[in-house]
Amino acid sequence: MPVPKERKATIMANQNNIPYKIYLEESEMPKYWYNVRADMKNKPAPLLNPGTHEPMTAQELAGVFCDELIAQELDNDTREYPIPREIADFYKMYRPSPLVRAYCLEEKLQTPAKIYYKFEGNNTSGSHKLNSAIAQAYYAKKQGLKGVTTETGAGQWGTALSMACSYFDLDCKVFMVKVSYEQKPFRREVMRTYGASVTPSPSDTTEVGRKILAEHPGTTGSLGCAISEAVEVAVTNPGYRYVLGSVLNQVLLHQSVIGMETKIALDKYGVRPDIIIGCAGGGSNLGGLIAPFMGEKLRGEADYRIIAVEPSSCPSFTRGVYAYDFCDTGMICPLAKMYTLGSNFIPAPNHAGGLRYHGMSPILSQLYDDGYMEAVSVPQTKVFEAAEQFARVEGILPAPESSHAIRVAIDEALKCKETGEEKTIIFGLTGTGYFDMVAYEKYHEGKMDDYIPTDEELAKFAATLPKF
Ligand SMILES: *Cc1c(COP(=O)(O)O)cnc(C)c1O
């Protein structure tokens, strides 16, 4: 691709001594995860026992989750968690992730805005999920467990967890939504390469799976059903626990490594962001990216515009309700207070599998409700348009989920073009899209639609929220 002279000049001149790609030195790497809850005046609401509606105790959670992860989940006060050496060593294999100045995109858009992205796709699993997978596998190993169980929809979480488990020599049982198991054989094989067993869900290997199969023969499964199977296997097999890749407080804690690296890099070069943007499925990458910036905002030390981006087909923040709801369709998990569309909500089959969750992180839900962040929803054809525009100038082939953030970063940069403002925009580029080429194909062939649920449909699901 020929590079116009002016652009090359900008990159090469390196005017403010800021590298085109900022990588931290090993000695500059974050030493701890930052727990944003410590600085929140209004703490996220506690998980409730679905039977008694009382806050879940560590003891009640102990059959399902690893002990140290439970402690992290329930800890609203400890500000800093030192990153254990074993995890820091693993992070060295693919971190720091680069913070890249999108000069080529800026030039393409002819915007005065400065755009940066933090790229989390630089590892084999292809997304930020590995940051928490390795932490969860570490605590499971430390507890002397044999293995962990989980569910995966699109497959990113299952892939990340398989890698993490093979590193610590833990058994990993993944229940993969049957339709994805059949449609995404390559993801499945990556997981098996890393030693995980992958079972299409619903399966006849669990009681709940057999029940669902008897009631709905021929079903292609759902995330909620896969969660129920994974939890059943964890609680009925000694030496196993269940792990989850998003939504939970502990996952946001681990993902704060993204934001810590970003903050250290920006501070080093004296760059101050005006706008921070991230896609939001269960909220873990966004919660991680914004953590230290949100901390400053909560403590009144700085102000930033923070924008969550979600698909119009699954608009938890922008059109959901803030209420206690089940985390799974099977209604066996604890109740969480969050922005939700209702645990029965089944989003239209959009192509950003990682953003198709009915709820949202309780931490982000509380911050959003308190007015510390904004949210927008975008239709998927607009998302793929942005993905393609980005890929053509910046080179990276983005995941459909990540492209939601690209869409809004471009929109904000175009606003700057109109007003002439030189804002600094940072967005999270959560992963790569090599396993999503069927979605890109649909887009290229004009076969992608933008289904947006009606108010009536959303009201129907909202009416099924648990009442007490
Ligand atoms: C899972 C996933 C997401 C969404 O999950 P969050 O918990 O909201 O971060 C975003 N991007 C990619 C690439 C993913 O795999």
mmCIF file of N, CA and C and ligand atoms in Angstrom, residues 126-129 156-157 245-247 251 279-286 353-355 360 399 401-402 430-432, ligand 1:
data_model
loop_
_atom_site.group_PDB
_atom_site.id
_atom_site.type_symbol
_atom_site.label_atom_id
_atom_site.label_comp_id
_atom_site.label_asym_id
_atom_site.label_seq_id
_atom_site.Cartn_x
_atom_site.Cartn_y
_atom_site.Cartn_z
ATOM 1 N N GLY A 126 -6.603 -14.841 20.785
ATOM 2 C CA GLY A 126 -7.111 -13.750 19.957
ATOM 3 C C GLY A 126 -7.939 -12.703 20.660
ATOM 4 N N SER A 127 -7.971 -12.717 22.009
ATOM 5 C CA SER A 127 -8.731 -11.669 22.692
ATOM 6 C C SER A 127 -8.188 -11.405 24.086
ATOM 7 N N HIS A 128 -8.764 -10.393 24.727
ATOM 8 C CA HIS A 128 -8.391 -10.010 26.089
ATOM 9 C C HIS A 128 -8.745 -11.076 27.115
ATOM 10 N N LYS A 129 -9.580 -12.065 26.755
ATOM 11 C CA LYS A 129 -10.088 -13.005 27.756
ATOM 12 C C LYS A 129 -8.982 -13.799 28.456
ATOM 13 N N GLN A 156 -14.426 -17.716 22.181
ATOM 14 C CA GLN A 156 -13.225 -16.991 22.608
ATOM 15 C C GLN A 156 -12.832 -17.335 24.040
ATOM 16 N N TRP A 157 -13.809 -17.378 24.913
ATOM 17 C CA TRP A 157 -13.513 -17.671 26.310
ATOM 18 C C TRP A 157 -12.992 -19.096 26.465
ATOM 19 N N GLY A 245 -16.080 -16.125 32.194
ATOM 20 C CA GLY A 245 -15.151 -15.229 31.500
ATOM 21 C C GLY A 245 -15.496 -13.756 31.466
ATOM 22 N N SER A 246 -16.628 -13.366 32.062
ATOM 23 C CA SER A 246 -17.000 -11.945 32.034
ATOM 24 C C SER A 246 -17.949 -11.660 33.191
ATOM 25 N N VAL A 247 -18.542 -10.497 33.195
ATOM 26 C CA VAL A 247 -19.615 -10.078 34.111
ATOM 27 C C VAL A 247 -19.185 -9.962 35.582
ATOM 28 N N VAL A 251 -13.497 -10.834 37.369
ATOM 29 C CA VAL A 251 -13.014 -10.770 35.984
ATOM 30 C C VAL A 251 -12.616 -9.338 35.638
ATOM 31 N N CYS A 279 -16.230 -1.754 23.681
ATOM 32 C CA CYS A 279 -17.450 -2.527 23.465
ATOM 33 C C CYS A 279 -17.830 -3.187 24.787
ATOM 34 N N ALA A 280 -19.117 -3.471 24.931
ATOM 35 C CA ALA A 280 -19.577 -4.054 26.185
ATOM 36 C C ALA A 280 -20.516 -5.226 25.931
ATOM 37 N N GLY A 281 -20.044 -6.424 26.319
ATOM 38 C CA GLY A 281 -20.878 -7.621 26.274
ATOM 39 C C GLY A 281 -21.319 -7.897 27.704
ATOM 40 N N GLY A 282 -20.404 -8.460 28.500
ATOM 41 C CA GLY A 282 -20.626 -8.584 29.934
ATOM 42 C C GLY A 282 -19.884 -7.488 30.678
ATOM 43 N N GLY A 283 -19.069 -6.730 29.953
ATOM 44 C CA GLY A 283 -18.418 -5.549 30.521
ATOM 45 C C GLY A 283 -16.984 -5.718 30.987
ATOM 46 N N SER A 284 -16.351 -6.879 30.694
ATOM 47 C CA SER A 284 -15.039 -7.090 31.322
ATOM 48 C C SER A 284 -13.907 -6.299 30.665
ATOM 49 N N ASN A 285 -13.881 -6.223 29.324
ATOM 50 C CA ASN A 285 -12.768 -5.476 28.716
ATOM 51 C C ASN A 285 -12.929 -3.990 28.991
ATOM 52 N N LEU A 286 -14.170 -3.503 28.892
ATOM 53 C CA LEU A 286 -14.396 -2.076 29.137
ATOM 54 C C LEU A 286 -14.098 -1.741 30.593
ATOM 55 N N GLY A 353 -20.808 -12.575 18.705
ATOM 56 C CA GLY A 353 -21.207 -13.543 19.716
ATOM 57 C C GLY A 353 -20.869 -13.111 21.136
ATOM 58 N N GLY A 354 -19.725 -12.454 21.300
ATOM 59 C CA GLY A 354 -19.274 -12.041 22.622
ATOM 60 C C GLY A 354 -20.088 -10.906 23.228
ATOM 61 N N LEU A 355 -21.001 -10.330 22.441
ATOM 62 C CA LEU A 355 -21.804 -9.223 22.985
ATOM 63 C C LEU A 355 -23.270 -9.619 23.127
ATOM 64 N N MET A 360 -25.271 -7.280 32.300
ATOM 65 C CA MET A 360 -24.074 -6.425 32.248
ATOM 66 C C MET A 360 -23.393 -6.472 33.610
ATOM 67 N N ALA A 399 -12.056 -8.216 15.439
ATOM 68 C CA ALA A 399 -13.206 -9.045 15.802
ATOM 69 C C ALA A 399 -14.468 -8.191 15.679
ATOM 70 N N GLU A 401 -16.883 -7.971 17.698
ATOM 71 C CA GLU A 401 -17.152 -7.328 18.998
ATOM 72 C C GLU A 401 -16.357 -6.026 19.101
ATOM 73 N N SER A 402 -15.050 -6.144 18.851
ATOM 74 C CA SER A 402 -14.160 -4.975 18.947
ATOM 75 C C SER A 402 -14.603 -3.854 18.010
ATOM 76 N N THR A 430 -10.351 -5.277 21.257
ATOM 77 C CA THR A 430 -10.294 -6.457 22.115
ATOM 78 C C THR A 430 -9.767 -7.714 21.435
ATOM 79 N N GLY A 431 -9.866 -7.796 20.105
ATOM 80 C CA GLY A 431 -9.395 -9.037 19.506
ATOM 81 C C GLY A 431 -9.439 -9.063 17.994
ATOM 82 N N THR A 432 -9.002 -10.201 17.456
ATOM 83 C CA THR A 432 -8.964 -10.375 16.004
ATOM 84 C C THR A 432 -10.161 -11.204 15.519
HETATM 85 C C1 LIG B 1 -15.886 -11.766 24.812
HETATM 86 C C2 LIG B 1 -15.422 -10.660 23.963
HETATM 87 C C3 LIG B 1 -15.918 -9.339 24.125
HETATM 88 C C4 LIG B 1 -16.986 -8.971 25.110
HETATM 89 O O1 LIG B 1 -16.803 -9.341 26.413
HETATM 90 P P1 LIG B 1 -16.649 -8.278 27.596
HETATM 91 O O2 LIG B 1 -16.686 -9.092 28.818
HETATM 92 O O3 LIG B 1 -17.790 -7.311 27.488
HETATM 93 O O4 LIG B 1 -15.358 -7.610 27.382
HETATM 94 C C5 LIG B 1 -15.396 -8.342 23.341
HETATM 95 N N1 LIG B 1 -14.464 -8.594 22.409
HETATM 96 C C6 LIG B 1 -13.975 -9.839 22.206
HETATM 97 C C7 LIG B 1 -12.945 -10.043 21.142
HETATM 98 C C8 LIG B 1 -14.436 -10.908 22.976
HETATM 99 O O5 LIG B 1 -13.954 -12.129 22.775
#
